[in-house]
PDB file of C-alpha atoms and ligand atoms in Angstrom:
ATOM      1  CA  MET A1295     -29.992 -16.704  -2.412  1.00 75.00           C
ATOM      2  CA  SER A1296     -27.766 -14.775  -5.234  1.00 94.00           C
ATOM      3  CA  VAL A1297     -25.205 -12.014  -4.307  1.00 98.00           C
ATOM      4  CA  ARG A1298     -24.443  -9.405  -6.958  1.00 98.00           C
ATOM      5  CA  ILE A1299     -21.279  -7.580  -6.389  1.00 98.00           C
ATOM      6  CA  VAL A1300     -20.850  -4.132  -8.346  1.00 98.00           C
ATOM      7  CA  GLY A1301     -17.443  -2.743  -8.092  1.00 98.00           C
ATOM      8  CA  SER A1302     -13.853  -2.315  -9.110  1.00 98.00           C
ATOM      9  CA  VAL A1303     -11.621  -4.848 -10.445  1.00 98.00           C
ATOM     10  CA  ASN A1304      -7.707  -4.209 -10.343  1.00 97.00           C
ATOM     11  CA  THR A1305      -4.271  -5.911 -10.447  1.00 97.00           C
ATOM     12  CA  ASP A1306      -2.231  -5.399  -7.499  1.00 96.00           C
ATOM     13  CA  ILE A1307       1.625  -4.466  -7.943  1.00 97.00           C
ATOM     14  CA  LEU A1308       2.872  -5.044  -4.215  1.00 96.00           C
ATOM     15  CA  VAL A1309       6.078  -4.287  -2.694  1.00 96.00           C
ATOM     16  CA  ARG A1310       7.269  -5.078   0.747  1.00 95.00           C
ATOM     17  CA  VAL A1311       9.208  -2.165   2.444  1.00 96.00           C
ATOM     18  CA  VAL A1312      10.576  -1.542   5.995  1.00 95.00           C
ATOM     19  CA  ARG A1313       8.330   1.822   5.952  1.00 92.00           C
ATOM     20  CA  PRO A1314       6.536   3.840   3.161  1.00 90.00           C
ATOM     21  CA  PRO A1315       8.324   6.347   1.637  1.00 90.00           C
ATOM     22  CA  ALA A1316       7.949  10.059   2.711  1.00 92.00           C
ATOM     23  CA  PRO A1317       7.146  12.594  -0.012  1.00 92.00           C
ATOM     24  CA  GLY A1318      10.144  13.118  -2.160  1.00 95.00           C
ATOM     25  CA  GLU A1319      11.877  10.205  -0.825  1.00 95.00           C
ATOM     26  CA  THR A1320      12.684   6.791  -2.517  1.00 95.00           C
ATOM     27  CA  VAL A1321      13.002   3.577  -0.498  1.00 95.00           C
ATOM     28  CA  LEU A1322      14.199   0.174  -1.667  1.00 96.00           C
ATOM     29  CA  GLY A1323      11.797  -2.741  -1.317  1.00 96.00           C
ATOM     30  CA  GLY A1324      11.344  -6.537  -1.830  1.00 96.00           C
ATOM     31  CA  ASP A1325      10.411  -7.961  -5.061  1.00 96.00           C
ATOM     32  CA  ALA A1326       7.294  -6.791  -6.836  1.00 96.00           C
ATOM     33  CA  GLN A1327       4.488  -9.324  -6.882  1.00 95.00           C
ATOM     34  CA  VAL A1328       1.619  -9.155  -9.243  1.00 96.00           C
ATOM     35  CA  LEU A1329      -1.614 -10.180  -7.621  1.00 96.00           C
ATOM     36  CA  PRO A1330      -5.490  -9.917  -8.328  1.00 97.00           C
ATOM     37  CA  GLY A1331      -7.207  -6.957  -6.439  1.00 97.00           C
ATOM     38  CA  GLY A1332      -9.786  -4.402  -6.504  1.00 98.00           C
ATOM     39  CA  LYS A1333     -12.385  -3.872  -3.826  1.00 98.00           C
ATOM     40  CA  GLY A1334     -15.201  -5.222  -5.685  1.00 98.00           C
ATOM     41  CA  ALA A1335     -13.380  -8.289  -7.187  1.00 98.00           C
ATOM     42  CA  ASN A1336     -11.991  -8.841  -3.708  1.00 98.00           C
ATOM     43  CA  GLN A1337     -15.398  -8.937  -2.102  1.00 98.00           C
ATOM     44  CA  ALA A1338     -16.702 -10.999  -4.878  1.00 98.00           C
ATOM     45  CA  VAL A1339     -13.864 -13.771  -4.261  1.00 98.00           C
ATOM     46  CA  ALA A1340     -14.224 -13.599  -0.292  1.00 98.00           C
ATOM     47  CA  ALA A1341     -17.975 -14.029  -0.800  1.00 98.00           C
ATOM     48  CA  ALA A1342     -17.502 -17.007  -3.262  1.00 98.00           C
ATOM     49  CA  ARG A1343     -14.935 -18.610  -1.250  1.00 98.00           C
ATOM     50  CA  ALA A1344     -17.184 -18.326   1.883  1.00 98.00           C
ATOM     51  CA  GLY A1345     -19.856 -20.289  -0.358  1.00 97.00           C
ATOM     52  CA  ALA A1346     -22.078 -17.678  -1.695  1.00 98.00           C
ATOM     53  CA  SER A1347     -23.440 -17.930  -5.442  1.00 98.00           C
ATOM     54  CA  VAL A1348     -21.717 -14.651  -6.572  1.00 98.00           C
ATOM     55  CA  GLN A1349     -22.120 -12.603  -9.839  1.00 97.00           C
ATOM     56  CA  PHE A1350     -19.627  -9.878 -10.626  1.00 98.00           C
ATOM     57  CA  CYS A1351     -20.526  -6.697 -12.503  1.00 98.00           C
ATOM     58  CA  GLY A1352     -17.481  -4.449 -13.411  1.00 98.00           C
ATOM     59  CA  ALA A1353     -15.078  -3.641 -16.045  1.00 98.00           C
ATOM     60  CA  LEU A1354     -11.485  -4.678 -17.324  1.00 98.00           C
ATOM     61  CA  GLY A1355      -9.570  -3.388 -20.289  1.00 97.00           C
ATOM     62  CA  ARG A1356      -8.147  -5.452 -22.967  1.00 94.00           C
ATOM     63  CA  ASP A1357      -4.518  -5.871 -21.705  1.00 94.00           C
ATOM     64  CA  SER A1358      -2.431  -8.310 -19.850  1.00 93.00           C
ATOM     65  CA  PHE A1359      -3.663  -7.096 -16.300  1.00 95.00           C
ATOM     66  CA  ALA A1360      -7.119  -8.160 -17.412  1.00 96.00           C
ATOM     67  CA  SER A1361      -6.094 -11.796 -17.610  1.00 94.00           C
ATOM     68  CA  VAL A1362      -4.770 -11.789 -14.005  1.00 93.00           C
ATOM     69  CA  ALA A1363      -8.069 -10.461 -12.693  1.00 95.00           C
ATOM     70  CA  ARG A1364     -10.181 -12.616 -14.813  1.00 96.00           C
ATOM     71  CA  THR A1365      -8.289 -15.857 -13.841  1.00 96.00           C
ATOM     72  CA  ALA A1366      -8.677 -15.248 -10.259  1.00 97.00           C
ATOM     73  CA  LEU A1367     -12.148 -14.454 -10.328  1.00 98.00           C
ATOM     74  CA  THR A1368     -13.032 -17.412 -12.355  1.00 98.00           C
ATOM     75  CA  GLY A1369     -10.880 -19.785 -10.098  1.00 97.00           C
ATOM     76  CA  ALA A1370     -12.951 -18.690  -7.132  1.00 98.00           C
ATOM     77  CA  GLY A1371     -16.133 -19.689  -9.082  1.00 98.00           C
ATOM     78  CA  VAL A1372     -17.403 -16.035  -9.626  1.00 98.00           C
ATOM     79  CA  ASP A1373     -20.017 -15.868 -12.373  1.00 97.00           C
ATOM     80  CA  LEU A1374     -18.679 -13.397 -14.880  1.00 97.00           C
ATOM     81  CA  THR A1375     -21.465 -13.078 -17.247  1.00 95.00           C
ATOM     82  CA  HIS A1376     -21.927  -9.347 -16.647  1.00 95.00           C
ATOM     83  CA  LEU A1377     -18.258  -8.497 -16.627  1.00 97.00           C
ATOM     84  CA  ARG A1378     -17.502  -5.842 -19.456  1.00 97.00           C
ATOM     85  CA  GLU A1379     -14.318  -5.147 -21.489  1.00 96.00           C
ATOM     86  CA  LEU A1380     -13.761  -1.510 -22.428  1.00 97.00           C
ATOM     87  CA  ASP A1381     -11.171   0.070 -24.438  1.00 96.00           C
ATOM     88  CA  SER A1382      -9.367   1.311 -21.687  1.00 96.00           C
ATOM     89  CA  PRO A1383      -6.104   0.028 -19.567  1.00 97.00           C
ATOM     90  CA  SER A1384      -7.418  -2.345 -16.792  1.00 98.00           C
ATOM     91  CA  GLY A1385      -7.429  -0.912 -13.067  1.00 98.00           C
ATOM     92  CA  VAL A1386      -4.072  -1.352 -11.374  1.00 97.00           C
ATOM     93  CA  ALA A1387      -3.151  -0.612  -7.696  1.00 97.00           C
ATOM     94  CA  LEU A1388       0.265   0.102  -6.496  1.00 96.00           C
ATOM     95  CA  ILE A1389       0.584  -1.153  -3.130  1.00 96.00           C
ATOM     96  CA  THR A1390       3.515  -0.709  -0.415  1.00 95.00           C
ATOM     97  CA  VAL A1391       3.083  -2.922   2.486  1.00 92.00           C
ATOM     98  CA  SER A1392       5.325  -1.919   5.592  1.00 92.00           C
ATOM     99  CA  GLU A1393       6.761  -4.461   8.148  1.00 89.00           C
ATOM    100  CA  GLY A1394       3.902  -3.746  10.598  1.00 84.00           C
ATOM    101  CA  GLY A1395       1.547  -5.152   7.717  1.00 84.00           C
ATOM    102  CA  GLU A1396       0.050  -1.624   7.080  1.00 85.00           C
ATOM    103  CA  ASN A1397      -0.308  -0.717   3.521  1.00 90.00           C
ATOM    104  CA  SER A1398      -0.480   2.402   1.256  1.00 92.00           C
ATOM    105  CA  ILE A1399      -2.464   2.140  -1.903  1.00 94.00           C
ATOM    106  CA  THR A1400      -2.526   4.330  -5.013  1.00 95.00           C
ATOM    107  CA  VAL A1401      -5.057   3.099  -7.571  1.00 96.00           C
ATOM    108  CA  ALA A1402      -5.027   3.914 -11.326  1.00 97.00           C
ATOM    109  CA  SER A1403      -8.838   3.144 -12.084  1.00 97.00           C
ATOM    110  CA  GLY A1404      -8.588   2.619 -15.731  1.00 98.00           C
ATOM    111  CA  ALA A1405     -11.799   0.600 -16.901  1.00 98.00           C
ATOM    112  CA  ASN A1406     -13.299   1.047 -13.541  1.00 98.00           C
ATOM    113  CA  ARG A1407     -13.530   4.855 -13.914  1.00 97.00           C
ATOM    114  CA  HIS A1408     -15.347   4.370 -17.489  1.00 97.00           C
ATOM    115  CA  TYR A1409     -17.865   1.692 -16.305  1.00 98.00           C
ATOM    116  CA  SER A1410     -21.169   3.477 -16.420  1.00 97.00           C
ATOM    117  CA  PRO A1411     -24.744   2.697 -15.575  1.00 97.00           C
ATOM    118  CA  ALA A1412     -25.495   1.847 -19.266  1.00 96.00           C
ATOM    119  CA  ASP A1413     -22.654  -1.012 -18.665  1.00 95.00           C
ATOM    120  CA  LEU A1414     -24.892  -2.623 -15.923  1.00 94.00           C
ATOM    121  CA  SER A1415     -26.691  -5.620 -16.490  1.00 84.00           C
ATOM    122  CA  ALA A1416     -30.443  -5.231 -17.127  1.00 86.00           C
ATOM    123  CA  ASP A1417     -31.333  -8.583 -15.614  1.00 93.00           C
ATOM    124  CA  TRP A1418     -31.677  -8.546 -12.082  1.00 96.00           C
ATOM    125  CA  THR A1419     -33.879 -11.589 -11.731  1.00 94.00           C
ATOM    126  CA  GLY A1420     -33.112 -13.569  -8.538  1.00 95.00           C
ATOM    127  CA  VAL A1421     -30.639 -11.190  -6.905  1.00 97.00           C
ATOM    128  CA  THR A1422     -31.240 -11.186  -3.188  1.00 98.00           C
ATOM    129  CA  HIS A1423     -28.201  -9.294  -1.888  1.00 98.00           C
ATOM    130  CA  LEU A1424     -26.346  -6.365  -3.699  1.00 98.00           C
ATOM    131  CA  LEU A1425     -23.027  -5.518  -2.342  1.00 98.00           C
ATOM    132  CA  THR A1426     -21.266  -2.436  -3.820  1.00 98.00           C
ATOM    133  CA  GLN A1427     -18.293  -0.070  -3.056  1.00 98.00           C
ATOM    134  CA  GLN A1428     -17.096   3.267  -3.921  1.00 97.00           C
ATOM    135  CA  GLU A1429     -13.972   2.492  -6.180  1.00 97.00           C
ATOM    136  CA  ILE A1430     -16.242   2.936  -9.180  1.00 98.00           C
ATOM    137  CA  SER A1431     -18.439   6.082 -10.080  1.00 97.00           C
ATOM    138  CA  PRO A1432     -21.194   7.415  -7.759  1.00 97.00           C
ATOM    139  CA  GLU A1433     -23.660   6.994 -10.758  1.00 97.00           C
ATOM    140  CA  VAL A1434     -23.050   3.366 -11.211  1.00 98.00           C
ATOM    141  CA  VAL A1435     -23.459   2.737  -7.261  1.00 98.00           C
ATOM    142  CA  LEU A1436     -26.785   4.715  -7.359  1.00 98.00           C
ATOM    143  CA  ALA A1437     -28.064   2.937 -10.436  1.00 98.00           C
ATOM    144  CA  ALA A1438     -27.122  -0.676  -9.082  1.00 98.00           C
ATOM    145  CA  ALA A1439     -28.918   0.351  -5.722  1.00 98.00           C
ATOM    146  CA  GLN A1440     -32.103   1.565  -7.467  1.00 98.00           C
ATOM    147  CA  ARG A1441     -32.096  -1.619  -9.542  1.00 97.00           C
ATOM    148  CA  ALA A1442     -31.481  -3.972  -6.647  1.00 98.00           C
ATOM    149  CA  LYS A1443     -34.277  -2.028  -4.669  1.00 97.00           C
ATOM    150  CA  GLN A1444     -36.580  -2.925  -7.638  1.00 97.00           C
ATOM    151  CA  VAL A1445     -36.287  -6.577  -7.325  1.00 97.00           C
ATOM    152  CA  GLY A1446     -36.397  -6.416  -3.407  1.00 97.00           C
ATOM    153  CA  ALA A1447     -32.896  -7.137  -2.823  1.00 98.00           C
ATOM    154  CA  GLN A1448     -30.886  -6.211   0.293  1.00 98.00           C
ATOM    155  CA  VAL A1449     -28.462  -3.248  -0.458  1.00 98.00           C
ATOM    156  CA  ILE A1450     -25.056  -3.382   1.361  1.00 98.00           C
ATOM    157  CA  LEU A1451     -22.725  -0.545   0.614  1.00 98.00           C
ATOM    158  CA  ASN A1452     -19.131  -0.628   1.825  1.00 98.00           C
ATOM    159  CA  ALA A1453     -18.354   3.025   1.666  1.00 98.00           C
ATOM    160  CA  ALA A1454     -14.682   2.538   0.670  1.00 97.00           C
ATOM    161  CA  PRO A1455     -12.744   4.618  -0.462  1.00 96.00           C
ATOM    162  CA  GLY A1456     -14.571   7.376   1.631  1.00 93.00           C
ATOM    163  CA  ARG A1457     -16.367  10.116  -0.150  1.00 92.00           C
ATOM    164  CA  GLU A1458     -19.553  11.906   0.376  1.00 92.00           C
ATOM    165  CA  LEU A1459     -22.726   9.944  -0.416  1.00 96.00           C
ATOM    166  CA  ALA A1460     -25.475  11.224  -2.765  1.00 94.00           C
ATOM    167  CA  ALA A1461     -28.545  12.375  -1.054  1.00 95.00           C
ATOM    168  CA  ASP A1462     -30.830   9.883  -3.224  1.00 96.00           C
ATOM    169  CA  LEU A1463     -28.586   6.964  -2.361  1.00 98.00           C
ATOM    170  CA  TRP A1464     -28.871   7.190   1.379  1.00 97.00           C
ATOM    171  CA  PRO A1465     -32.617   5.821   1.485  1.00 97.00           C
ATOM    172  CA  LEU A1466     -31.624   2.879  -0.829  1.00 98.00           C
ATOM    173  CA  ILE A1467     -29.127   1.444   1.671  1.00 98.00           C
ATOM    174  CA  ASP A1468     -30.109  -1.274   4.197  1.00 98.00           C
ATOM    175  CA  VAL A1469     -26.408  -2.050   5.475  1.00 98.00           C
ATOM    176  CA  LEU A1470     -23.358   0.296   5.588  1.00 98.00           C
ATOM    177  CA  ILE A1471     -20.219  -0.846   6.284  1.00 98.00           C
ATOM    178  CA  VAL A1472     -17.327   1.682   6.962  1.00 98.00           C
ATOM    179  CA  ASN A1473     -14.019   1.795   8.743  1.00 97.00           C
ATOM    180  CA  GLU A1474     -13.147   4.261  11.402  1.00 95.00           C
ATOM    181  CA  HIS A1475     -11.939   6.863   8.865  1.00 95.00           C
ATOM    182  CA  GLU A1476     -14.896   6.518   6.605  1.00 97.00           C
ATOM    183  CA  LEU A1477     -17.013   6.746   9.443  1.00 97.00           C
ATOM    184  CA  ALA A1478     -15.429  10.019  10.545  1.00 95.00           C
ATOM    185  CA  GLN A1479     -15.904  11.411   7.038  1.00 95.00           C
ATOM    186  CA  LEU A1480     -19.722  10.552   6.931  1.00 96.00           C
ATOM    187  CA  SER A1481     -20.594  11.584  10.765  1.00 94.00           C
ATOM    188  CA  GLY A1482     -17.579  13.789  12.173  1.00 88.00           C
ATOM    189  CA  SER A1483     -15.160  12.983  14.691  1.00 84.00           C
ATOM    190  CA  GLY A1484     -16.036  11.731  18.376  1.00 87.00           C
ATOM    191  CA  ASP A1485     -17.636   8.614  19.832  1.00 94.00           C
ATOM    192  CA  GLU A1486     -17.875   5.980  17.116  1.00 95.00           C
ATOM    193  CA  GLU A1487     -21.076   4.388  18.545  1.00 96.00           C
ATOM    194  CA  GLU A1488     -22.969   7.561  18.623  1.00 96.00           C
ATOM    195  CA  ASN A1489     -21.474   8.518  15.243  1.00 96.00           C
ATOM    196  CA  ALA A1490     -22.800   5.112  13.754  1.00 97.00           C
ATOM    197  CA  ARG A1491     -26.018   5.515  15.390  1.00 96.00           C
ATOM    198  CA  SER A1492     -26.512   8.838  14.017  1.00 96.00           C
ATOM    199  CA  LEU A1493     -26.425   7.536  10.638  1.00 96.00           C
ATOM    200  CA  LEU A1494     -29.338   5.421  11.183  1.00 96.00           C
ATOM    201  CA  GLN A1495     -31.491   8.559  10.918  1.00 94.00           C
ATOM    202  CA  ARG A1496     -30.588   8.546   7.200  1.00 94.00           C
ATOM    203  CA  GLY A1497     -32.953   5.258   7.013  1.00 93.00           C
ATOM    204  CA  LEU A1498     -30.497   2.510   7.060  1.00 95.00           C
ATOM    205  CA  SER A1499     -31.174  -0.572   9.145  1.00 96.00           C
ATOM    206  CA  THR A1500     -27.664  -1.275  10.059  1.00 98.00           C
ATOM    207  CA  VAL A1501     -24.392   0.382  10.453  1.00 98.00           C
ATOM    208  CA  ILE A1502     -21.284  -1.797  10.818  1.00 98.00           C
ATOM    209  CA  VAL A1503     -17.903  -0.070  11.728  1.00 98.00           C
ATOM    210  CA  THR A1504     -14.767  -2.171  11.340  1.00 98.00           C
ATOM    211  CA  LEU A1505     -12.053  -1.222  13.999  1.00 96.00           C
ATOM    212  CA  GLY A1506      -9.004  -3.092  12.841  1.00 93.00           C
ATOM    213  CA  SER A1507      -7.609  -4.747  16.012  1.00 92.00           C
ATOM    214  CA  ARG A1508     -10.393  -3.737  17.999  1.00 95.00           C
ATOM    215  CA  GLY A1509     -12.784  -5.917  16.037  1.00 97.00           C
ATOM    216  CA  SER A1510     -16.100  -4.334  14.708  1.00 98.00           C
ATOM    217  CA  LEU A1511     -19.214  -2.698  15.943  1.00 97.00           C
ATOM    218  CA  ALA A1512     -22.855  -2.942  14.476  1.00 98.00           C
ATOM    219  CA  VAL A1513     -25.693  -0.493  15.316  1.00 98.00           C
ATOM    220  CA  THR A1514     -29.124  -1.224  14.632  1.00 97.00           C
ATOM    221  CA  SER A1515     -32.465   0.254  15.791  1.00 93.00           C
ATOM    222  CA  THR A1516     -32.571  -2.345  18.577  1.00 95.00           C
ATOM    223  CA  GLY A1517     -29.197  -2.058  19.985  1.00 96.00           C
ATOM    224  CA  THR A1518     -25.480  -2.377  19.663  1.00 97.00           C
ATOM    225  CA  LEU A1519     -23.339  -5.490  18.959  1.00 97.00           C
ATOM    226  CA  ARG A1520     -19.605  -5.549  19.545  1.00 97.00           C
ATOM    227  CA  GLN A1521     -17.501  -8.306  17.959  1.00 96.00           C
ATOM    228  CA  PRO A1522     -13.980  -8.342  19.555  1.00 95.00           C
ATOM    229  CA  ALA A1523     -11.080  -8.908  17.026  1.00 94.00           C
ATOM    230  CA  HIS A1524      -9.341 -12.424  16.833  1.00 93.00           C
ATOM    231  CA  PRO A1525      -5.843 -12.046  17.575  1.00 93.00           C
ATOM    232  CA  VAL A1526      -3.441 -12.957  14.751  1.00 95.00           C
ATOM    233  CA  GLN A1527       0.165 -12.519  13.623  1.00 94.00           C
ATOM    234  CA  VAL A1528      -0.380  -9.680  10.905  1.00 93.00           C
ATOM    235  CA  VAL A1529       1.643  -9.972   7.884  1.00 93.00           C
ATOM    236  CA  ASP A1530      -0.537  -7.717   5.525  1.00 92.00           C
ATOM    237  CA  THR A1531      -3.801  -6.059   5.928  1.00 94.00           C
ATOM    238  CA  THR A1532      -4.598  -5.490   2.298  1.00 94.00           C
ATOM    239  CA  GLY A1533      -7.935  -6.666   1.442  1.00 96.00           C
ATOM    240  CA  ALA A1534      -8.947  -7.563   5.086  1.00 97.00           C
ATOM    241  CA  GLY A1535     -11.829  -5.098   4.885  1.00 97.00           C
ATOM    242  CA  ASP A1536     -12.836  -6.574   1.635  1.00 98.00           C
ATOM    243  CA  THR A1537     -12.670  -9.951   3.055  1.00 98.00           C
ATOM    244  CA  PHE A1538     -14.990  -8.909   5.924  1.00 98.00           C
ATOM    245  CA  CYS A1539     -17.501  -7.477   3.700  1.00 98.00           C
ATOM    246  CA  GLY A1540     -17.844 -10.411   1.153  1.00 98.00           C
ATOM    247  CA  VAL A1541     -17.893 -12.940   3.974  1.00 98.00           C
ATOM    248  CA  LEU A1542     -20.604 -10.846   5.994  1.00 98.00           C
ATOM    249  CA  VAL A1543     -22.820 -10.736   2.763  1.00 98.00           C
ATOM    250  CA  ALA A1544     -22.105 -14.514   2.204  1.00 98.00           C
ATOM    251  CA  TRP A1545     -23.283 -15.380   5.633  1.00 98.00           C
ATOM    252  CA  LEU A1546     -26.317 -13.263   5.572  1.00 98.00           C
ATOM    253  CA  ALA A1547     -27.242 -14.541   2.084  1.00 97.00           C
ATOM    254  CA  GLY A1548     -27.151 -18.080   3.624  1.00 97.00           C
ATOM    255  CA  GLY A1549     -29.543 -17.195   6.256  1.00 97.00           C
ATOM    256  CA  ALA A1550     -27.466 -16.023   9.156  1.00 98.00           C
ATOM    257  CA  GLU A1551     -28.436 -13.579  11.533  1.00 97.00           C
ATOM    258  CA  LEU A1552     -26.309 -10.441  12.123  1.00 97.00           C
ATOM    259  CA  PRO A1553     -24.407 -11.626  15.155  1.00 97.00           C
ATOM    260  CA  GLU A1554     -23.280 -14.867  13.423  1.00 98.00           C
ATOM    261  CA  ALA A1555     -22.298 -13.049  10.180  1.00 98.00           C
ATOM    262  CA  LEU A1556     -20.279 -10.566  12.225  1.00 98.00           C
ATOM    263  CA  ARG A1557     -18.463 -13.141  13.933  1.00 98.00           C
ATOM    264  CA  ALA A1558     -17.688 -15.035  10.763  1.00 98.00           C
ATOM    265  CA  ALA A1559     -16.734 -11.730   8.840  1.00 98.00           C
ATOM    266  CA  GLY A1560     -14.426 -10.800  11.756  1.00 98.00           C
ATOM    267  CA  MET A1561     -12.745 -14.121  11.664  1.00 98.00           C
ATOM    268  CA  ALA A1562     -12.307 -14.094   8.069  1.00 98.00           C
ATOM    269  CA  GLY A1563     -10.803 -10.773   8.103  1.00 98.00           C
ATOM    270  CA  ALA A1564      -8.268 -11.748  10.683  1.00 97.00           C
ATOM    271  CA  LEU A1565      -7.245 -14.733   8.731  1.00 97.00           C
ATOM    272  CA  ALA A1566      -6.800 -12.582   5.637  1.00 97.00           C
ATOM    273  CA  CYS A1567      -4.266 -10.499   7.429  1.00 96.00           C
ATOM    274  CA  THR A1568      -2.096 -13.625   8.161  1.00 96.00           C
ATOM    275  CA  LYS A1569      -0.763 -13.643   4.418  1.00 94.00           C
ATOM    276  CA  LEU A1570       0.453 -11.421   1.590  1.00 92.00           C
ATOM    277  CA  GLY A1571      -1.956 -10.138  -0.907  1.00 93.00           C
ATOM    278  CA  ALA A1572      -5.705  -9.430  -1.169  1.00 96.00           C
ATOM    279  CA  GLN A1573      -7.329 -12.579  -2.717  1.00 96.00           C
ATOM    280  CA  ALA A1574      -4.182 -14.526  -2.148  1.00 93.00           C
ATOM    281  CA  ALA A1575      -4.772 -14.378   1.433  1.00 95.00           C
ATOM    282  CA  MET A1576      -8.822 -15.106   1.619  1.00 98.00           C
ATOM    283  CA  PRO A1577     -10.043 -17.914   3.460  1.00 98.00           C
ATOM    284  CA  THR A1578     -12.438 -20.642   2.338  1.00 98.00           C
ATOM    285  CA  ARG A1579     -15.726 -21.333   4.235  1.00 98.00           C
ATOM    286  CA  SER A1580     -14.390 -24.352   5.588  1.00 98.00           C
ATOM    287  CA  GLU A1581     -11.173 -22.598   7.068  1.00 98.00           C
ATOM    288  CA  ILE A1582     -13.526 -19.829   8.446  1.00 98.00           C
ATOM    289  CA  GLU A1583     -15.562 -22.560  10.119  1.00 97.00           C
ATOM    290  CA  GLY A1584     -12.617 -24.372  11.586  1.00 97.00           C
ATOM    291  CA  ALA A1585     -11.172 -21.215  12.970  1.00 96.00           C
ATOM    292  CA  LEU A1586     -14.502 -20.515  14.495  1.00 96.00           C
ATOM    293  CA  ARG A1587     -14.586 -23.720  16.260  1.00 95.00           C
ATOM    294  CA  SER A1588     -11.002 -23.183  17.601  1.00 90.00           C
ATOM    295  CA  PRO A1589     -10.436 -22.844  21.425  1.00 82.00           C
ATOM    296  CA  GLY A1590     -10.638 -19.125  22.360  1.00 77.00           C
ATOM    297  CA  ALA A1591     -12.425 -18.179  19.172  1.00 80.00           C
TER     298      ALA A1591
HETATM  299  O1  RIB B2073      -9.036  -3.148  -0.481  1.00 59.77           O
HETATM  300  C1  RIB B2073      -7.746  -3.335  -1.029  1.00 59.77           C
HETATM  301  C2  RIB B2073      -7.846  -3.273  -2.609  1.00 59.77           C
HETATM  302  O2  RIB B2073      -7.756  -1.687  -2.736  1.00 59.77           O
HETATM  303  C3  RIB B2073      -6.611  -3.555  -3.248  1.00 59.77           C
HETATM  304  O3  RIB B2073      -6.789  -5.091  -3.840  1.00 59.77           O
HETATM  305  C4  RIB B2073      -6.402  -2.613  -4.336  1.00 59.77           C
HETATM  306  O4  RIB B2073      -6.627  -3.001  -5.668  1.00 59.77           O
HETATM  307  C5  RIB B2073      -7.415  -1.393  -3.876  1.00 59.77           C
HETATM  308  O5  RIB B2073      -8.469  -1.437  -4.616  1.00 59.77           O
END
């Protein structure tokens, strides 16, 4: 079972603050930390640490930020055969993390914006699961989903950051993962379970909604699953959603059924909130399994 992740790769410059600045305001924070990030790369690292065989498709520039990202992906055991180097700055994210662990993120997309369908690998042999997100162009997301479908792979879309989905993308998606805000963007405000269920009419088999401290919700044609959150001391929520997505796909690719995968993903997302940074906070498979065996889990 091989997971292919098509997405963004950034270097995160992260600063802790008491609270984020209001418009026009300057606030003083802690020391800047330079850390590997980007939703696609984060999900690749999360899935690889969770034991999946992962190939990453995306783009870096030719600058010093590229080596931060490359070192982290390689260190996690992610296959970078399909990583492209473009004549552009690498992606960078400016992140402030407030005392409660909530973050504000501004992304300078750089090479991620220039990554095009022509840069995607032509060889999809052996790919069983595609996981992609929306920090790259809609054209790349669509092309990746089309190629995944041609080889019979499951298509999992994490619709983050939120944006409209192209009409021709919907029928290609098997599993959609959104947070509350992204769900509201796609289906309007109101009851989250009803809204998630309404998206099934687009032809998906599963809609998963991550609900932060309320856990997660999965809606399929046969019913609804609710996974409560595992309570933790939150330090930084950056990358928690990416951890959830990567671990969910790693578990599914390993043959787990949805309830088991949802439980592991929820636990991994919770563990990722207990440390600073995105990839820096992601648990290994044995850490996730250990936490799942702990009393009260
Ligand atoms: O989801 C968290 C990620 O969003 C950060 O690592 C940052 O790079 C942005 O892409």
